[in-house]
GROMACS .gro file of C-alpha atoms in nm:
model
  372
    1UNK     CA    1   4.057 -12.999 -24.785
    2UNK     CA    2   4.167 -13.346 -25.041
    3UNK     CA    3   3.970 -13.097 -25.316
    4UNK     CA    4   4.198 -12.802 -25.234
    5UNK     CA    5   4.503 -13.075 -25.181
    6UNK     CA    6   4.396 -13.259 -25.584
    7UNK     CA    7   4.408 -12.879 -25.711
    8UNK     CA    8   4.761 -12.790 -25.570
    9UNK     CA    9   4.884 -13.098 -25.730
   10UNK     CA   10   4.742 -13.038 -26.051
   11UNK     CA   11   4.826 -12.651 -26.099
   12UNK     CA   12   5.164 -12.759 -25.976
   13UNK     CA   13   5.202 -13.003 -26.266
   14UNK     CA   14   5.089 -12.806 -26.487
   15UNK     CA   15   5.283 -12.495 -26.431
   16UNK     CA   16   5.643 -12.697 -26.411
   17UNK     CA   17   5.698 -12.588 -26.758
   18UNK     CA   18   5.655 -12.204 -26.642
   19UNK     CA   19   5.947 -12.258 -26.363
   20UNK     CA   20   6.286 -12.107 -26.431
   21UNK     CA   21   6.497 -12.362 -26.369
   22UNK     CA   22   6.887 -12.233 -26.284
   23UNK     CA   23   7.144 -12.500 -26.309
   24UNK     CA   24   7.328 -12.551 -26.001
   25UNK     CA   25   7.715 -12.515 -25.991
   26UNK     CA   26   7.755 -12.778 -25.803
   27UNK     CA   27   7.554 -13.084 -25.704
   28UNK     CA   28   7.531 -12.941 -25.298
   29UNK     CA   29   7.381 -13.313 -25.188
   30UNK     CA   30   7.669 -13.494 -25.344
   31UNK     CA   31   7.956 -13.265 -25.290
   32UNK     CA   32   7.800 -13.194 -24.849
   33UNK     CA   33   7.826 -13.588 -24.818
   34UNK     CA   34   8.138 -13.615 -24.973
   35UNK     CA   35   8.294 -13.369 -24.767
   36UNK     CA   36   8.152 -13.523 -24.491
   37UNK     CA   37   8.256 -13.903 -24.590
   38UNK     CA   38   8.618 -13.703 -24.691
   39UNK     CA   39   8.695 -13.623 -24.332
   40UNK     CA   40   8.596 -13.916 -24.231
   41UNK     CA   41   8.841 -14.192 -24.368
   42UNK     CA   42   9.109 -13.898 -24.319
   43UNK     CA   43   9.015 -13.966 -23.945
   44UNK     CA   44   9.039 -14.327 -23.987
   45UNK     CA   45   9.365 -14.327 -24.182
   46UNK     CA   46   9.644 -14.424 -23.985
   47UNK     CA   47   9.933 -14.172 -23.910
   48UNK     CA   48   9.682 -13.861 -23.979
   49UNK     CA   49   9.564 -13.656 -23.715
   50UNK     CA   50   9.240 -13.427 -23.817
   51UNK     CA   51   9.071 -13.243 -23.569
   52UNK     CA   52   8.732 -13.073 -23.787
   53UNK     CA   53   8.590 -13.018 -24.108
   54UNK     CA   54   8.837 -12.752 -24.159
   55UNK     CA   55   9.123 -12.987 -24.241
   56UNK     CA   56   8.923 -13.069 -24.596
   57UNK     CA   57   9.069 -12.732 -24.720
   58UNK     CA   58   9.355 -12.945 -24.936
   59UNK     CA   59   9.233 -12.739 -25.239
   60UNK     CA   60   8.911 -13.022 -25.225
   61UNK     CA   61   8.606 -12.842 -25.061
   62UNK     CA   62   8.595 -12.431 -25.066
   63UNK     CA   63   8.504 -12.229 -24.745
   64UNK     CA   64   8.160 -12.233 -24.823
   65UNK     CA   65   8.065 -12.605 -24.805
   66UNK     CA   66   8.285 -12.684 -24.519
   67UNK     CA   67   8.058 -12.435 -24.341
   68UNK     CA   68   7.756 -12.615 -24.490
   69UNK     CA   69   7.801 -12.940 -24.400
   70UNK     CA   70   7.895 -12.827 -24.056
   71UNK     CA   71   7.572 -12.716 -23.990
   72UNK     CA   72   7.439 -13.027 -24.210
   73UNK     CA   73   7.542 -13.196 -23.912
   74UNK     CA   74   7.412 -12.980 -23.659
   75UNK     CA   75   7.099 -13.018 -23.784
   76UNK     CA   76   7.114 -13.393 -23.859
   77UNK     CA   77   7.224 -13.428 -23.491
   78UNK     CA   78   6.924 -13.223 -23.361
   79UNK     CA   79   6.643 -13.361 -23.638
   80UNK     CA   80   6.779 -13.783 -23.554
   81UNK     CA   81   6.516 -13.828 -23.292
   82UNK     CA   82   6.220 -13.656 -23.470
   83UNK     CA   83   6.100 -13.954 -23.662
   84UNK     CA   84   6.164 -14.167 -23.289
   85UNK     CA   85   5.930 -13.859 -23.144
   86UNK     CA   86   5.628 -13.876 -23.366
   87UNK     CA   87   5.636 -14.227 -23.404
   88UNK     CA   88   5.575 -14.246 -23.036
   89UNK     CA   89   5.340 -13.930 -23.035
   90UNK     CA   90   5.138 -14.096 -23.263
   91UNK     CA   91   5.090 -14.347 -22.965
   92UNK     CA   92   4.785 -14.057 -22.859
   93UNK     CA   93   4.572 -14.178 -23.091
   94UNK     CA   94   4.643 -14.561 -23.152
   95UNK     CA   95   4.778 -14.767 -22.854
   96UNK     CA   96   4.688 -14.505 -22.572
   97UNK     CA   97   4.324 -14.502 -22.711
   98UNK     CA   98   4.336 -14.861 -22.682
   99UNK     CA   99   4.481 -14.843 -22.352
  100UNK     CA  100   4.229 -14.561 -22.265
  101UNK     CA  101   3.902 -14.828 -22.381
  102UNK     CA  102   4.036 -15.061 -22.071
  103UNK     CA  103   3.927 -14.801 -21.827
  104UNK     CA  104   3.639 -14.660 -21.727
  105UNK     CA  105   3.765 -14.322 -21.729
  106UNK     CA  106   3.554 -14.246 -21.377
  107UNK     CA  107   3.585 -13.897 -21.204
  108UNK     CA  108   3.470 -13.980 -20.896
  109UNK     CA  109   3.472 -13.591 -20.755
  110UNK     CA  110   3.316 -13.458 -21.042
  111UNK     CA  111   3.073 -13.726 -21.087
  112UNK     CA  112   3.200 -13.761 -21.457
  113UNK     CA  113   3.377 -14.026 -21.707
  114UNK     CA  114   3.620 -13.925 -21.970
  115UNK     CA  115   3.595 -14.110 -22.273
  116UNK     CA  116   3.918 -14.187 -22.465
  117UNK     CA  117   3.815 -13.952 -22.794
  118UNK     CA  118   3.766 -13.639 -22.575
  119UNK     CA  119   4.108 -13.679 -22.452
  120UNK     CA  120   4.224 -13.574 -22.835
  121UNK     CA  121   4.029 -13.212 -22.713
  122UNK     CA  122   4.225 -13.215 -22.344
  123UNK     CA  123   4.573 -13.253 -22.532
  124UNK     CA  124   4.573 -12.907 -22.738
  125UNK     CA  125   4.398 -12.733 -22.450
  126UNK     CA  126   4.679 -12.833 -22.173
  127UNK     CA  127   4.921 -12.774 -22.466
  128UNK     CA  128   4.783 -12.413 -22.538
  129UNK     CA  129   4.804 -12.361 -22.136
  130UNK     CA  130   5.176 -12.482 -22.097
  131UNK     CA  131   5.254 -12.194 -22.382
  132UNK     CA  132   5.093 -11.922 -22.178
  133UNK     CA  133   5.284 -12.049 -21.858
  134UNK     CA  134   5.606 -12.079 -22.031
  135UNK     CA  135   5.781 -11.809 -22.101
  136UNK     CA  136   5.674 -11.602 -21.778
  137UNK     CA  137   5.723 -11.913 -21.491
  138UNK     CA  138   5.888 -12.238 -21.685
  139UNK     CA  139   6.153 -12.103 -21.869
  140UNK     CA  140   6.260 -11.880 -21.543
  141UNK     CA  141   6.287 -12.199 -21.348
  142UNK     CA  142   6.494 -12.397 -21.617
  143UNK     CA  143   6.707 -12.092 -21.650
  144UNK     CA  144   6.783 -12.094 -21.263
  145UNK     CA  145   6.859 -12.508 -21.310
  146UNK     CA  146   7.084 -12.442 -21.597
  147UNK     CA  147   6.911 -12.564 -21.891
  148UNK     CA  148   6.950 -12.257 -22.104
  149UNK     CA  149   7.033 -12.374 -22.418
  150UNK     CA  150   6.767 -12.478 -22.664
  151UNK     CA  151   6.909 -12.797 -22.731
  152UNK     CA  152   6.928 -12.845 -22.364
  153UNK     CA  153   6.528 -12.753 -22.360
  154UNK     CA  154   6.452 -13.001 -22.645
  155UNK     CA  155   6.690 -13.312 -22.435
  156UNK     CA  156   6.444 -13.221 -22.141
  157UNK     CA  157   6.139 -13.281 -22.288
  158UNK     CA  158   6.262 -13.622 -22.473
  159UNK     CA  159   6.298 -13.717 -22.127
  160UNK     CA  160   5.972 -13.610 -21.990
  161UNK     CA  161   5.815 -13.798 -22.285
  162UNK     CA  162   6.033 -14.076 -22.200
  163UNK     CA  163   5.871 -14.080 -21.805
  164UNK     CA  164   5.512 -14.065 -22.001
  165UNK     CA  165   5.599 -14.395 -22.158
  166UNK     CA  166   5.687 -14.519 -21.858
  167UNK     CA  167   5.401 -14.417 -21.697
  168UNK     CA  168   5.247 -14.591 -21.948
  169UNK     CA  169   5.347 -14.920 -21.991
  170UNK     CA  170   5.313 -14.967 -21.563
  171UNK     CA  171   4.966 -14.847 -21.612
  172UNK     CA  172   4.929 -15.120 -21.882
  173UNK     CA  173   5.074 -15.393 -21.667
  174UNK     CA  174   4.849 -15.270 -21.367
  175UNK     CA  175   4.530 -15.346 -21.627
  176UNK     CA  176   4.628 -15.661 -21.740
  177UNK     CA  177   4.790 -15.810 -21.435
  178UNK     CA  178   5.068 -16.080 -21.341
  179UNK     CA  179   5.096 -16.360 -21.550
  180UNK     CA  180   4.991 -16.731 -21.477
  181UNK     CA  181   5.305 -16.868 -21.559
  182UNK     CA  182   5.320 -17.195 -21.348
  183UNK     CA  183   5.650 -17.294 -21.198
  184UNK     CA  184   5.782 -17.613 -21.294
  185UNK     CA  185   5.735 -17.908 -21.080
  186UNK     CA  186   5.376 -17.808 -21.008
  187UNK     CA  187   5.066 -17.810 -21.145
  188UNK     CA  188   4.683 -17.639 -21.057
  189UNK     CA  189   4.356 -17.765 -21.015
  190UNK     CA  190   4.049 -17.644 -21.017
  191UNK     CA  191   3.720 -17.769 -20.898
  192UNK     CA  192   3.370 -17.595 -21.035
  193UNK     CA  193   3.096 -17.694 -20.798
  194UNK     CA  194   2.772 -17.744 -21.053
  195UNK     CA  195   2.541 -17.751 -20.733
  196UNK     CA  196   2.378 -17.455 -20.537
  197UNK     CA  197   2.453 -17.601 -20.233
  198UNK     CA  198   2.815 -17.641 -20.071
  199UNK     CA  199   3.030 -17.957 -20.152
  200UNK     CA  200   3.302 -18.070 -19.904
  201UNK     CA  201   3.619 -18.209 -20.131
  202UNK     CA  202   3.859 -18.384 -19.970
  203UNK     CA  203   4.201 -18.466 -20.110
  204UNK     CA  204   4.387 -18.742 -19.860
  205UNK     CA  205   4.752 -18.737 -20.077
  206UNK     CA  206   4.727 -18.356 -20.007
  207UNK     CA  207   4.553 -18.361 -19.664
  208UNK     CA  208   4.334 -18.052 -19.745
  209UNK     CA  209   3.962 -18.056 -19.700
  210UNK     CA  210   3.792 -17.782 -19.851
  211UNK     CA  211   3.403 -17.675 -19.856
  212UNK     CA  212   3.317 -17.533 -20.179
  213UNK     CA  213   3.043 -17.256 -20.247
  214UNK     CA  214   2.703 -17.325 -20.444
  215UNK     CA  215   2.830 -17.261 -20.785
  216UNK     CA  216   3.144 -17.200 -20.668
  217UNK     CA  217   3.505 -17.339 -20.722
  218UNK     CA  218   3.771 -17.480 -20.559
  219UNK     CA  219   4.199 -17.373 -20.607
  220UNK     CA  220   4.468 -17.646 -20.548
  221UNK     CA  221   4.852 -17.572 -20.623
  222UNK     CA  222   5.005 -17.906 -20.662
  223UNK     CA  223   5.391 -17.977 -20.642
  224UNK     CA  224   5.427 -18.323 -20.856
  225UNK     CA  225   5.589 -18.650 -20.843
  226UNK     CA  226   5.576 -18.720 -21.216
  227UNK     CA  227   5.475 -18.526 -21.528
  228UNK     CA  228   5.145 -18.647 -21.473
  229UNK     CA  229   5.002 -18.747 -21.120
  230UNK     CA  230   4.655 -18.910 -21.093
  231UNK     CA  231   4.522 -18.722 -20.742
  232UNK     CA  232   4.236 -18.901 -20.553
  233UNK     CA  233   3.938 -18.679 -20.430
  234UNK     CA  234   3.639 -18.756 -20.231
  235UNK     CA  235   3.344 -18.525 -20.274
  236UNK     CA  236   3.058 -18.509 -19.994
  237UNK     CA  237   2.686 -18.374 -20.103
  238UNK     CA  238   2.495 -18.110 -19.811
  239UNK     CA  239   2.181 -18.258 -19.704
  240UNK     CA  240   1.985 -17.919 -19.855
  241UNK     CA  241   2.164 -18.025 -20.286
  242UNK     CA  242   1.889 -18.031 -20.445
  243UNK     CA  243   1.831 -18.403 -20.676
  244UNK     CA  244   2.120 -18.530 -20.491
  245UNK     CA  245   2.087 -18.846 -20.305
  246UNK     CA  246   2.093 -18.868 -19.895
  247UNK     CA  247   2.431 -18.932 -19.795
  248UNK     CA  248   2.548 -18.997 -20.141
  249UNK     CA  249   2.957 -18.974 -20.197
  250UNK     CA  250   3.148 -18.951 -20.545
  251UNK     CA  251   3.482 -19.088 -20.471
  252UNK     CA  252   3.713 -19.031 -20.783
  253UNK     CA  253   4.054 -18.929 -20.942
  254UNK     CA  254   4.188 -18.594 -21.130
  255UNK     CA  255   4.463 -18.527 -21.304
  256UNK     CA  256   4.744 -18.294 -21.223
  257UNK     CA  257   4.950 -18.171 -21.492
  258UNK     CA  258   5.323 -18.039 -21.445
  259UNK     CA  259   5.293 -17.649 -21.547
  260UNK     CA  260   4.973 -17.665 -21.613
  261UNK     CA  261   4.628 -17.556 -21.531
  262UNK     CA  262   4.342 -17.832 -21.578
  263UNK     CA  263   3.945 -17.771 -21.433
  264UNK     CA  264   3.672 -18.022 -21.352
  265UNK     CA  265   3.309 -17.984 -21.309
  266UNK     CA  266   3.096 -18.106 -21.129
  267UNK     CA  267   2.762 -18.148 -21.262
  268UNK     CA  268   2.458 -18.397 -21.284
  269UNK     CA  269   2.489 -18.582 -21.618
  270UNK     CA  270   2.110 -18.677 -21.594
  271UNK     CA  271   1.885 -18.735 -21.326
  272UNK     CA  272   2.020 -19.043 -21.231
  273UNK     CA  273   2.405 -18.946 -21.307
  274UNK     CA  274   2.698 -18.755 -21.093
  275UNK     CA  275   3.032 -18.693 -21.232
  276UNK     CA  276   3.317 -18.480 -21.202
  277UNK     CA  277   3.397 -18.385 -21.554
  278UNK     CA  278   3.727 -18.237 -21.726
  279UNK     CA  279   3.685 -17.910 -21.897
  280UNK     CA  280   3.872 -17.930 -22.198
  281UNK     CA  281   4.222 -18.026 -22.188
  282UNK     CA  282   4.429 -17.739 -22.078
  283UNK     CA  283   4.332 -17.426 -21.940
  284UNK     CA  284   4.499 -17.123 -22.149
  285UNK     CA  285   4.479 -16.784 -21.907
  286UNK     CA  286   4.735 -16.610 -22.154
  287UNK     CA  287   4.585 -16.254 -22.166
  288UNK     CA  288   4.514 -16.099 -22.491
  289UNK     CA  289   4.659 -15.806 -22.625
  290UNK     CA  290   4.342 -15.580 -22.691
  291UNK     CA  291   4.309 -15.660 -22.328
  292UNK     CA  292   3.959 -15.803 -22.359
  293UNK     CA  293   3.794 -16.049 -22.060
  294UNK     CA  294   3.756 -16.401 -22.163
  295UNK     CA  295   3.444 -16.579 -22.107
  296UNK     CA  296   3.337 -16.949 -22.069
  297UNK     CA  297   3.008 -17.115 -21.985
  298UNK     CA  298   2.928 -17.474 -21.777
  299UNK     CA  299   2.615 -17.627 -21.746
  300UNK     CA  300   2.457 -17.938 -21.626
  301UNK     CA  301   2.190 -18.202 -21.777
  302UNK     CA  302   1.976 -17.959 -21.595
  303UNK     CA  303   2.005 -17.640 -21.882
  304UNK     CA  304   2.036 -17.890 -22.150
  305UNK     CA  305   2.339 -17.962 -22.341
  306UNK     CA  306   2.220 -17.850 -22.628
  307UNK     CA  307   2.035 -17.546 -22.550
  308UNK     CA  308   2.088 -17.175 -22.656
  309UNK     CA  309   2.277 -16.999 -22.465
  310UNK     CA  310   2.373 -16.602 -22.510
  311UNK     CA  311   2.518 -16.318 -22.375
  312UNK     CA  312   2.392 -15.965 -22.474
  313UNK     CA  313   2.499 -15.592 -22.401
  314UNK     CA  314   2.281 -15.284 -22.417
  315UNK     CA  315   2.594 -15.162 -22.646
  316UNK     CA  316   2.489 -15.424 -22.934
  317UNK     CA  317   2.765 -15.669 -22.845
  318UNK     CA  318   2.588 -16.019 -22.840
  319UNK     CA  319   2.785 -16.332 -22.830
  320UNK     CA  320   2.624 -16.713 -22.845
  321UNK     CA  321   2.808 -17.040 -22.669
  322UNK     CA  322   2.740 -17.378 -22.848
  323UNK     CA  323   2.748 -17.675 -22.682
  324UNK     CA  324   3.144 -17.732 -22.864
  325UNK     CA  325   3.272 -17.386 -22.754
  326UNK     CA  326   3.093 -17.344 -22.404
  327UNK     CA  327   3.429 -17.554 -22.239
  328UNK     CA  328   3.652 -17.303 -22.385
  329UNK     CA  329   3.751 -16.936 -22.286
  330UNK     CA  330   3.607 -16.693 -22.617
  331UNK     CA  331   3.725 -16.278 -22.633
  332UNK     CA  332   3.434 -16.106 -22.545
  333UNK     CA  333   3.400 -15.708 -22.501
  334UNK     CA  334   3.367 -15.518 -22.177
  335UNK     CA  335   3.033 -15.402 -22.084
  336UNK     CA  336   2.723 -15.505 -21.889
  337UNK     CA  337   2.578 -15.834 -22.018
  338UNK     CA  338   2.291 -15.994 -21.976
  339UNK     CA  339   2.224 -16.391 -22.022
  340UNK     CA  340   1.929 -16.569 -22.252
  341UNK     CA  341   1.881 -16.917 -22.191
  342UNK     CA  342   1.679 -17.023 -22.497
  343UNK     CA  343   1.557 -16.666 -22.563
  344UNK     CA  344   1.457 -16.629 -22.228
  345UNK     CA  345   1.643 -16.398 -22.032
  346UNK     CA  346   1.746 -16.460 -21.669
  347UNK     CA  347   1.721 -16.215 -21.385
  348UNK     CA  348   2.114 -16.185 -21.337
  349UNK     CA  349   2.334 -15.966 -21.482
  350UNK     CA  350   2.735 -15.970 -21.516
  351UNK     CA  351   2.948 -15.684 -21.575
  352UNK     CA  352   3.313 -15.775 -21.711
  353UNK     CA  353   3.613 -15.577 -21.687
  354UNK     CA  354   3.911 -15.617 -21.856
  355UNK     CA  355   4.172 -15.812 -21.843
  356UNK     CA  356   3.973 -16.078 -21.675
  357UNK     CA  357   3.859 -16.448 -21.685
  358UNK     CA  358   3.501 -16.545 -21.631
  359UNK     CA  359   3.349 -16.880 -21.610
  360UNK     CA  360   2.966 -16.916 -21.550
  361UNK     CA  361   2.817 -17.176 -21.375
  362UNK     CA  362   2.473 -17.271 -21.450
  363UNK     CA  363   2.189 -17.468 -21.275
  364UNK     CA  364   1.838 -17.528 -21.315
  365UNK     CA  365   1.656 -17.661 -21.001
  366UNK     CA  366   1.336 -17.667 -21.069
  367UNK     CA  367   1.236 -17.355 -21.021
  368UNK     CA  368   1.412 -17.163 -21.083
  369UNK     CA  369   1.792 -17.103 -21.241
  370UNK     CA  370   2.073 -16.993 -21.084
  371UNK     CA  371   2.402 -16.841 -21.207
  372UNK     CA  372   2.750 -16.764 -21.096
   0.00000   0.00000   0.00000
């Protein structure tokens, strides 16, 4: 097609010289918009009523382009939102093909997933239908409802593309979610147990005691004082944590942030060490535009610091976590991953959806490691 396209273009150039070429009377572009611009200022002249284009026929504009630029402006009036319409039709194969990646496109009763390029093949087949079905049931109906006209016809479906944008953009928010805007005044914590057994936290300015999950985490909203409050929290040890003393109890402090969202972890330093540890400064849940997950990774003294750590999909996507960017939330792409610790890949999997933040725990016991 560009070969049949590049010889068009050149036979056209070519062959100008072979046009006949008629001089125009009259310049129609200039003399249509000057007719048009000439009723207008008569309009806006004081003292001077004009009620049409026909009032231009002072011996200025003949019959002939009153009548032209009359339906100049019918079709002006009717052709305005065309370049509105494909802009936004053009939405098919851009943004809704973005949107369209976010899903997984499941029909559950037939047992089949749609994937956002075949939808390009649905489009001109439902298109092709709704021409057969037009003439014999819609435009019968639309007659009955009084939308005769076809300017009337083309109003209607503006609108109807209007309600599929609509449609749109609240499927779009349903995918990615609220937002985790914080009020002000308070300020959230959260608590990553390091440990596969539970961990009782205790917070006596709040009066909550809370048992958190091997490998789980703890949620605190906290309404502050200050910009800044130092919070006091008291963390008891189950008899079954594995390298944890008997009856051993980290009493310590956390910081709660006004409008912000700040994690610790808790994790053995060493074999001789317990801490609770901040995770960065702030926590950032603002929600990317492709509508990717995010990803983060914690680990103890038991995995190693500085070990390799790796996430990779059967799709190709692989993605590595240094020590300096483990701490931090990092775009990944949706799929099914599986994680290498040093090469070596661990018996979990994790499959991550959009829209949504993940942050993996990890623990080595012994004997074996374990991952949330």
């Amino acid at each position: 097609s560009a070969l049949v396209i590049i010889i068009a273009v050149v036979t056209f150039i070519f062959g100008e010289k072979m046009f006949v070429k008629n001089d125009t009377e009259h310049k129609a572009f200039s003399r249509t918009f000057g007719c048009i611009y000439y009723i207008l200022t008569k309009r806006i002249t004081p003292g001077i009523s004009i009620n049409g284009l026909d009032h231009t026929k002072d011996n200025k504009y003949t019959d002939d382009e009153i009548m032209d630029s009359r339906l100049a402006l019918n079709v002006i009036t009717v052709f305005t939102t065309y370049p509105v319409f494909w802009a936004l039709y053009e939405y098919q194969i851009s943004r809704w093909k973005l949107q369209a990646t976010l899903m997984n496109g499941r029909l559950d009763f037939l047992n089949w997933a749609i994937n956002p390029d075949q939808m390009h093949t649905i489009t001109p087949f439902c298109a092709l239908l709704f021409l057969i079905r037009f003439y014999g049931t819609l435009n019968p109906l639309l007659t009955k409802i009084g939308i005769r006209k076809p300017l009337q016809k083309l109003t209607l479906s503006g609108c109807l593309a209007t309600v599929a944008f609509i449609f749109s953009a609240m499927l779009q928010f349903e995918i990615l979610g609220n937002s985790n805007i914080i009020p002000a005044g308070e300020g959230r914590l959260n608590i990553y147990n390091g440990f596969d057994c539970d961990v009782h936290a205790r917070l006596p300015t709040l009066n909550i005691d809370h048992t958190i999950q091997p490998l789980g985490m703890m949620n605190v909203n906290y309404a502050l004082v200050s910009r800044e409050d130092i919070v006091e929290i008291v963390l008891h040890f189950d008899r079954e944590c594995t390298f944890v003393p008997d009856a051993f109890e980290l009493n310590t402090t956390v910081t709660v942030a006004d409008r912000r969202e700040i994690s610790y972890y808790l994790t053995r330093l060493n074999t001789n060490t317990i801490g609770l540890n901040r995770v960065g400064n702030y926590d950032n849940y603002v929600k990317n535009k492709r509508g990717n997950p995010s990803l983060r990774v914690l680990v103890d003294g038991s995995i190693g610091f500085d070990s390799h750590i790796s996430f990779n999909s059967s799709n190709g996507n692989s993605y590595s976590f240094p020590s300096s960017q483990r701490m931090y939330f990092n775009e990944v792409a949706m799929g099914k991953y599986n994680l290498y610790w040093n090469e070596q890949m661990l018996p979990s999997s994790m499959q991550m959806i959009p829209a949504t933040f993940y942050t993996v725990t990890l623990q080595n016991n012994g004997d074996k490691t374990v991952m949330l």
